[in-house]
Short mmCIF file of N, CA and C in Angstrom, two decimals:
data_model
loop_
_atom_site.label_atom_id
_atom_site.label_comp_id
_atom_site.label_asym_id
_atom_site.label_seq_id
_atom_site.Cartn_x
_atom_site.Cartn_y
_atom_site.Cartn_z
N GLN D 25 40.30 106.12 47.81
CA GLN D 25 41.18 104.61 48.38
C GLN D 25 41.95 103.03 47.20
N VAL D 26 43.43 103.36 47.29
CA VAL D 26 43.30 102.87 46.53
C VAL D 26 43.77 101.56 46.95
N VAL D 27 43.63 100.43 46.41
CA VAL D 27 44.40 98.89 46.67
C VAL D 27 44.65 97.80 45.30
N GLY D 28 46.28 97.98 45.68
CA GLY D 28 46.55 96.90 44.76
C GLY D 28 46.21 97.86 43.17
N GLY D 29 47.27 99.08 42.88
CA GLY D 29 46.80 99.00 42.14
C GLY D 29 45.49 100.13 41.01
N LYS D 30 44.27 99.55 41.63
CA LYS D 30 42.99 100.22 41.32
C LYS D 30 42.21 101.11 42.01
N VAL D 31 41.61 101.37 42.01
CA VAL D 31 40.76 102.87 42.95
C VAL D 31 39.28 102.31 42.91
N LYS D 32 39.03 102.29 44.78
CA LYS D 32 38.09 101.37 44.54
C LYS D 32 37.09 102.64 45.53
N LYS D 33 36.04 103.03 44.52
CA LYS D 33 34.68 103.32 45.18
C LYS D 33 34.31 103.05 46.41
N PRO D 34 34.21 104.09 47.42
CA PRO D 34 33.51 103.70 48.44
C PRO D 34 31.79 103.51 48.11
N GLY D 35 30.77 102.31 48.75
CA GLY D 35 29.49 102.16 48.63
C GLY D 35 28.79 100.85 48.66
N LYS D 36 28.47 100.70 47.97
CA LYS D 36 28.15 99.21 48.19
C LYS D 36 28.16 98.90 47.08
N ARG D 37 28.57 97.51 46.99
CA ARG D 37 28.55 96.20 46.71
C ARG D 37 27.61 95.86 45.21
N GLY D 38 27.76 94.68 44.43
CA GLY D 38 27.24 94.20 43.58
C GLY D 38 26.84 95.16 43.12
N ARG D 39 25.64 94.03 41.77
CA ARG D 39 25.05 95.25 40.69
C ARG D 39 23.99 96.28 41.80
N LYS D 40 23.84 97.30 41.03
CA LYS D 40 22.61 98.12 40.83
C LYS D 40 21.10 98.42 40.89
N PRO D 41 20.22 97.67 41.46
CA PRO D 41 18.30 97.36 41.41
C PRO D 41 18.61 98.27 39.97
N ALA D 42 17.58 97.09 38.77
CA ALA D 42 17.15 98.39 38.38
C ALA D 42 16.28 98.66 37.84
N LYS D 43 15.72 99.51 37.29
CA LYS D 43 14.36 100.09 38.64
C LYS D 43 13.01 99.42 37.25
N ILE D 44 12.99 98.53 38.05
CA ILE D 44 11.80 97.56 37.27
C ILE D 44 10.24 97.95 37.28
N ASP D 45 9.80 97.60 36.46
CA ASP D 45 8.02 98.07 36.05
C ASP D 45 7.34 96.45 36.41
N LEU D 46 6.37 97.99 37.38
CA LEU D 46 6.16 97.00 38.72
C LEU D 46 4.60 96.23 37.67
N LYS D 47 4.47 97.05 36.68
CA LYS D 47 2.97 95.85 36.19
C LYS D 47 2.79 95.01 35.29
N ALA D 48 4.76 95.11 35.00
CA ALA D 48 5.46 94.13 33.87
C ALA D 48 5.52 92.66 35.10
N LYS D 49 6.14 93.13 36.06
CA LYS D 49 6.59 92.17 37.31
C LYS D 49 5.43 91.75 37.66
N LEU D 50 4.06 92.13 37.67
CA LEU D 50 2.55 91.82 38.41
C LEU D 50 1.71 91.25 36.89
N GLU D 51 1.97 90.99 36.12
CA GLU D 51 1.51 90.47 35.15
C GLU D 51 2.31 89.42 35.03
N ARG D 52 4.07 89.59 34.70
CA ARG D 52 4.13 87.59 35.06
C ARG D 52 4.26 86.62 36.11
N SER D 53 4.08 86.93 37.19
CA SER D 53 3.00 86.41 38.35
C SER D 53 2.12 86.66 38.15
N ARG D 54 0.93 87.06 37.68
CA ARG D 54 0.38 86.43 36.92
C ARG D 54 -0.32 84.95 35.89
N GLN D 55 1.01 85.06 35.48
CA GLN D 55 1.34 84.23 34.28
C GLN D 55 1.89 82.82 34.73
N SER D 56 3.01 83.39 35.74
CA SER D 56 3.41 81.98 36.54
C SER D 56 2.46 81.32 36.89
N ALA D 57 1.48 82.05 37.84
CA ALA D 57 0.32 81.44 38.01
C ALA D 57 -0.75 80.02 37.69
N ARG D 58 -1.29 81.04 35.93
CA ARG D 58 -1.75 80.35 35.90
C ARG D 58 -1.34 79.26 35.33
N GLU D 59 0.11 79.55 34.66
CA GLU D 59 0.72 77.51 34.20
C GLU D 59 0.83 76.62 36.16
N CYS D 60 0.91 78.04 36.70
CA CYS D 60 1.44 76.39 38.14
C CYS D 60 -0.21 75.96 37.95
N ARG D 61 -0.66 76.58 37.60
CA ARG D 61 -2.50 75.85 38.39
C ARG D 61 -2.15 74.92 37.56
N ALA D 62 -2.30 75.07 35.56
CA ALA D 62 -2.96 74.39 34.61
C ALA D 62 -1.80 73.33 34.77
N ARG D 63 -0.79 73.08 35.15
CA ARG D 63 0.31 71.76 35.56
C ARG D 63 -0.20 70.81 36.97
N LYS D 64 -0.48 71.58 37.61
CA LYS D 64 -1.37 71.16 38.91
C LYS D 64 -3.17 70.11 38.20
N LYS D 65 -3.77 71.16 37.70
CA LYS D 65 -5.25 70.20 36.95
C LYS D 65 -4.04 69.19 36.12
N LEU D 66 -3.49 69.36 35.23
CA LEU D 66 -3.57 68.19 34.00
C LEU D 66 -2.27 67.05 35.20
N ARG D 67 -1.70 66.99 36.14
CA ARG D 67 -1.56 66.18 36.55
C ARG D 67 -2.51 65.32 38.23
N TYR D 68 -3.28 66.28 38.35
CA TYR D 68 -4.53 65.68 38.95
C TYR D 68 -5.22 65.07 37.31
N GLN D 69 -5.70 65.04 36.57
CA GLN D 69 -6.56 64.58 35.82
C GLN D 69 -5.29 63.14 35.03
N TYR D 70 -4.16 63.38 35.85
CA TYR D 70 -3.34 62.27 35.63
C TYR D 70 -3.69 61.11 36.52
N LEU D 71 -3.64 61.63 38.00
CA LEU D 71 -3.72 61.08 39.35
C LEU D 71 -4.67 60.10 38.70
N GLU D 72 -5.75 60.53 38.06
CA GLU D 72 -7.31 60.80 38.72
C GLU D 72 -7.39 59.25 37.33
N GLU D 73 -6.85 59.37 36.74
CA GLU D 73 -6.99 58.67 35.56
C GLU D 73 -6.14 56.79 36.22
N LEU D 74 -5.37 56.83 36.30
CA LEU D 74 -4.11 55.66 37.16
C LEU D 74 -5.38 55.66 37.66
N VAL D 75 -5.53 56.46 38.44
CA VAL D 75 -5.80 55.46 40.13
C VAL D 75 -7.49 54.67 38.99
N SER D 76 -8.00 55.42 38.44
CA SER D 76 -9.28 54.95 37.69
C SER D 76 -8.57 52.93 37.00
N SER D 77 -8.01 52.89 36.00
CA SER D 77 -7.48 52.41 36.01
C SER D 77 -7.15 51.03 36.65
N ARG D 78 -6.56 51.84 37.17
CA ARG D 78 -5.83 50.34 38.69
C ARG D 78 -7.50 49.75 39.33
N GLU D 79 -8.16 50.43 39.47
CA GLU D 79 -9.84 50.29 39.86
C GLU D 79 -10.30 49.27 38.67
N ARG D 80 -10.20 49.32 38.03
CA ARG D 80 -10.63 48.25 36.78
C ARG D 80 -10.36 47.15 36.81
N ALA D 81 -8.56 47.38 37.09
CA ALA D 81 -7.74 45.85 37.12
C ALA D 81 -8.66 45.29 38.30
N ILE D 82 -8.64 45.88 39.54
CA ILE D 82 -8.38 45.06 40.76
C ILE D 82 -10.24 44.66 40.13
N CYS D 83 -10.53 44.99 40.07
CA CYS D 83 -12.08 44.70 39.76
C CYS D 83 -12.06 43.12 38.97
N ALA D 84 -11.71 43.12 37.59
CA ALA D 84 -11.32 42.43 36.77
C ALA D 84 -10.76 41.40 37.58
N LEU D 85 -9.44 40.81 38.58
CA LEU D 85 -8.50 40.32 39.39
C LEU D 85 -10.00 40.07 40.38
N ARG D 86 -10.23 40.24 41.23
CA ARG D 86 -11.52 40.24 42.58
C ARG D 86 -12.48 38.81 41.42
N GLU D 87 -12.93 39.33 40.20
CA GLU D 87 -14.44 38.37 38.98
C GLU D 87 -13.34 37.53 39.52
N GLU D 88 -11.52 37.12 39.29
CA GLU D 88 -11.26 36.29 38.16
C GLU D 88 -11.01 35.40 39.31
N LEU D 89 -10.77 35.64 40.60
CA LEU D 89 -9.88 34.56 41.55
C LEU D 89 -11.79 34.59 42.56
N GLU D 90 -13.57 35.25 42.31
CA GLU D 90 -14.17 34.85 42.45
C GLU D 90 -14.84 33.35 41.80
N MET D 91 -14.17 33.11 40.95
CA MET D 91 -13.79 31.91 39.85
C MET D 91 -13.33 31.00 40.03
N TYR D 92 -12.21 31.03 40.42
CA TYR D 92 -11.69 30.32 40.57
C TYR D 92 -11.40 29.58 41.95
N LYS D 93 -12.67 30.77 42.92
CA LYS D 93 -12.92 29.82 44.19
C LYS D 93 -13.52 29.35 44.24
N GLN D 94 -14.77 29.86 43.54
CA GLN D 94 -16.02 28.53 42.34
C GLN D 94 -15.41 27.26 41.87
N TRP D 95 -14.66 27.42 41.21
CA TRP D 95 -13.98 25.84 40.47
C TRP D 95 -13.37 25.16 41.61
N CYS D 96 -13.14 25.40 42.83
CA CYS D 96 -12.34 25.31 43.86
C CYS D 96 -13.12 24.39 44.59
N MET D 97 -14.98 25.14 44.78
CA MET D 97 -15.90 24.85 45.90
C MET D 97 -16.38 22.97 45.04
N ALA D 98 -16.64 23.40 43.76
CA ALA D 98 -17.24 22.94 42.79
C ALA D 98 -15.87 21.31 42.81
N MET D 99 -14.85 21.32 42.99
CA MET D 99 -13.66 20.21 42.66
C MET D 99 -13.62 20.09 44.07
N ASP D 100 -13.71 20.21 45.20
CA ASP D 100 -14.24 19.60 46.64
C ASP D 100 -15.29 19.04 47.15
N GLN D 101 -16.15 19.41 46.23
CA GLN D 101 -17.24 18.46 46.39
C GLN D 101 -17.67 17.06 45.17
N GLY D 102 -16.02 17.12 43.97
CA GLY D 102 -16.64 15.89 43.05
C GLY D 102 -16.36 15.54 42.31
N LYS D 103 -16.73 17.62 41.92
CA LYS D 103 -17.37 18.11 40.29
C LYS D 103 -16.14 18.86 39.87
N ILE D 104 -16.00 18.29 38.98
CA ILE D 104 -14.77 19.13 37.77
C ILE D 104 -15.62 19.88 36.79
N PRO D 105 -15.44 21.85 37.26
CA PRO D 105 -16.47 21.95 36.04
C PRO D 105 -15.53 22.26 34.49
N SER D 106 -16.46 22.03 33.40
CA SER D 106 -16.16 22.42 32.50
C SER D 106 -14.50 22.63 31.94
N GLU D 107 -14.52 23.85 32.25
CA GLU D 107 -13.37 24.76 31.72
C GLU D 107 -12.14 23.20 32.03
N ILE D 108 -12.41 23.53 33.14
CA ILE D 108 -11.18 22.66 33.83
C ILE D 108 -10.98 21.23 33.11
N LYS D 109 -11.81 20.92 32.71
CA LYS D 109 -11.19 19.70 31.89
C LYS D 109 -11.37 19.97 30.38
N ALA D 110 -11.61 21.39 29.98
CA ALA D 110 -11.49 21.93 28.95
C ALA D 110 -10.18 21.48 28.72
N LEU D 111 -8.86 22.16 29.80
CA LEU D 111 -7.65 22.65 29.87
C LEU D 111 -6.79 21.64 30.15
N LEU D 112 -6.63 20.23 30.73
CA LEU D 112 -7.04 20.00 31.04
C LEU D 112 -7.00 18.43 29.38
N THR D 113 -7.83 18.46 29.12
CA THR D 113 -8.38 17.91 28.20
C THR D 113 -7.02 17.88 26.73
N GLY D 114 -7.52 18.81 27.16
CA GLY D 114 -6.33 19.92 26.20
C GLY D 114 -7.62 20.56 24.20
N GLU D 115 -9.07 19.59 25.41
CA GLU D 115 -10.17 20.10 24.05
C GLU D 115 -10.33 21.70 24.27
N GLU D 116 -10.86 22.11 23.39
CA GLU D 116 -11.66 23.23 23.20
C GLU D 116 -10.96 24.40 23.80
N GLN D 117 -9.60 24.94 23.64
CA GLN D 117 -8.38 25.64 24.17
C GLN D 117 -9.66 26.81 23.78
N GLY D 118 -10.24 26.91 22.51
CA GLY D 118 -11.14 28.15 22.25
C GLY D 118 -11.65 28.90 22.90
N LYS D 119 -12.69 27.54 24.42
CA LYS D 119 -13.88 28.32 24.86
C LYS D 119 -12.77 28.33 26.32
N ALA D 120 -11.58 28.52 26.44
CA ALA D 120 -11.03 28.80 27.86
C ALA D 120 -10.83 30.25 27.04
N GLN D 121 -10.33 30.37 25.96
CA GLN D 121 -9.88 31.47 25.07
C GLN D 121 -11.11 32.62 25.66
N GLN D 122 -11.63 31.97 24.98
CA GLN D 122 -12.83 33.07 24.69
C GLN D 122 -13.93 33.51 26.95
N ASN D 123 -13.33 32.36 27.70
CA ASN D 123 -13.56 32.46 28.54
C ASN D 123 -13.19 33.88 29.45
N SER D 124 -11.01 34.25 29.62
CA SER D 124 -11.12 34.84 29.54
C SER D 124 -10.86 36.06 29.40
N THR D 125 -11.38 35.83 27.86
CA THR D 125 -12.26 38.12 26.86
C THR D 125 -13.05 37.76 27.92
N LYS D 126 -14.06 37.01 28.17
CA LYS D 126 -15.18 37.77 28.64
C LYS D 126 -14.50 37.65 29.84
N LEU D 127 -14.31 37.51 31.03
CA LEU D 127 -13.53 38.41 32.09
C LEU D 127 -13.00 39.12 31.61
N ALA D 128 -12.15 39.74 30.77
CA ALA D 128 -11.48 41.15 30.17
C ALA D 128 -11.92 41.76 30.39
N LYS D 129 -13.62 41.43 29.22
CA LYS D 129 -15.21 42.20 29.20
C LYS D 129 -15.05 42.77 30.86
N ALA D 130 -15.98 42.07 31.46
CA ALA D 130 -16.26 41.92 33.02
C ALA D 130 -15.48 43.63 33.43
N GLY D 131 -14.82 43.09 33.32
CA GLY D 131 -13.02 43.75 34.19
C GLY D 131 -13.25 44.57 33.85
N LYS D 132 -13.91 45.27 32.85
CA LYS D 132 -13.79 46.35 32.14
C LYS D 132 -15.56 47.36 32.54
N THR D 133 -16.59 46.56 32.90
CA THR D 133 -17.42 46.94 33.65
C THR D 133 -17.35 47.41 35.08
N GLU D 134 -17.73 48.32 35.37
CA GLU D 134 -17.67 48.30 36.78
C GLU D 134 -18.91 48.18 38.08
N ALA D 135 -19.76 48.30 37.22
CA ALA D 135 -20.92 47.96 37.57
C ALA D 135 -21.23 47.20 37.75
N ASN D 136 -20.54 45.57 37.73
CA ASN D 136 -20.01 44.71 38.69
C ASN D 136 -19.54 44.47 39.29
N CYS D 137 -19.18 45.06 39.71
CA CYS D 137 -17.74 45.50 40.41
C CYS D 137 -18.37 46.24 42.12
N SER D 138 -18.21 46.09 43.36
CA SER D 138 -18.69 46.40 44.52
C SER D 138 -17.25 46.14 45.68
N ASN D 139 -17.32 46.77 45.71
CA ASN D 139 -16.87 47.66 46.92
C ASN D 139 -16.79 47.42 48.51
N PRO D 140 -15.43 45.62 48.39
CA PRO D 140 -16.19 45.64 50.50
C PRO D 140 -15.98 46.75 51.11
#
């Protein structure tokens, strides 16, 4: 057939399928699967570390909240905790910083933390 000055051959259009080496194709598939599993493993490790760090942060915040509750209960009874006195008078600021450092260190240990 001649269409627009070009000779058109009857048959299928597009690329002819190349002879694919079956062994090479299987090896590529295996390699792709190995890489996929490795990526999945890394992703899960990252997520586990993220969850762990968030749990430690929650633990530290719970301990800090408990400390503030104790301070409030003491003030309700008419007692002013020494930490608050130090903050109000501006004295012993180093002590307040030490307490916050203790809180940070306590948050790192998960043994003190209990899940509700």
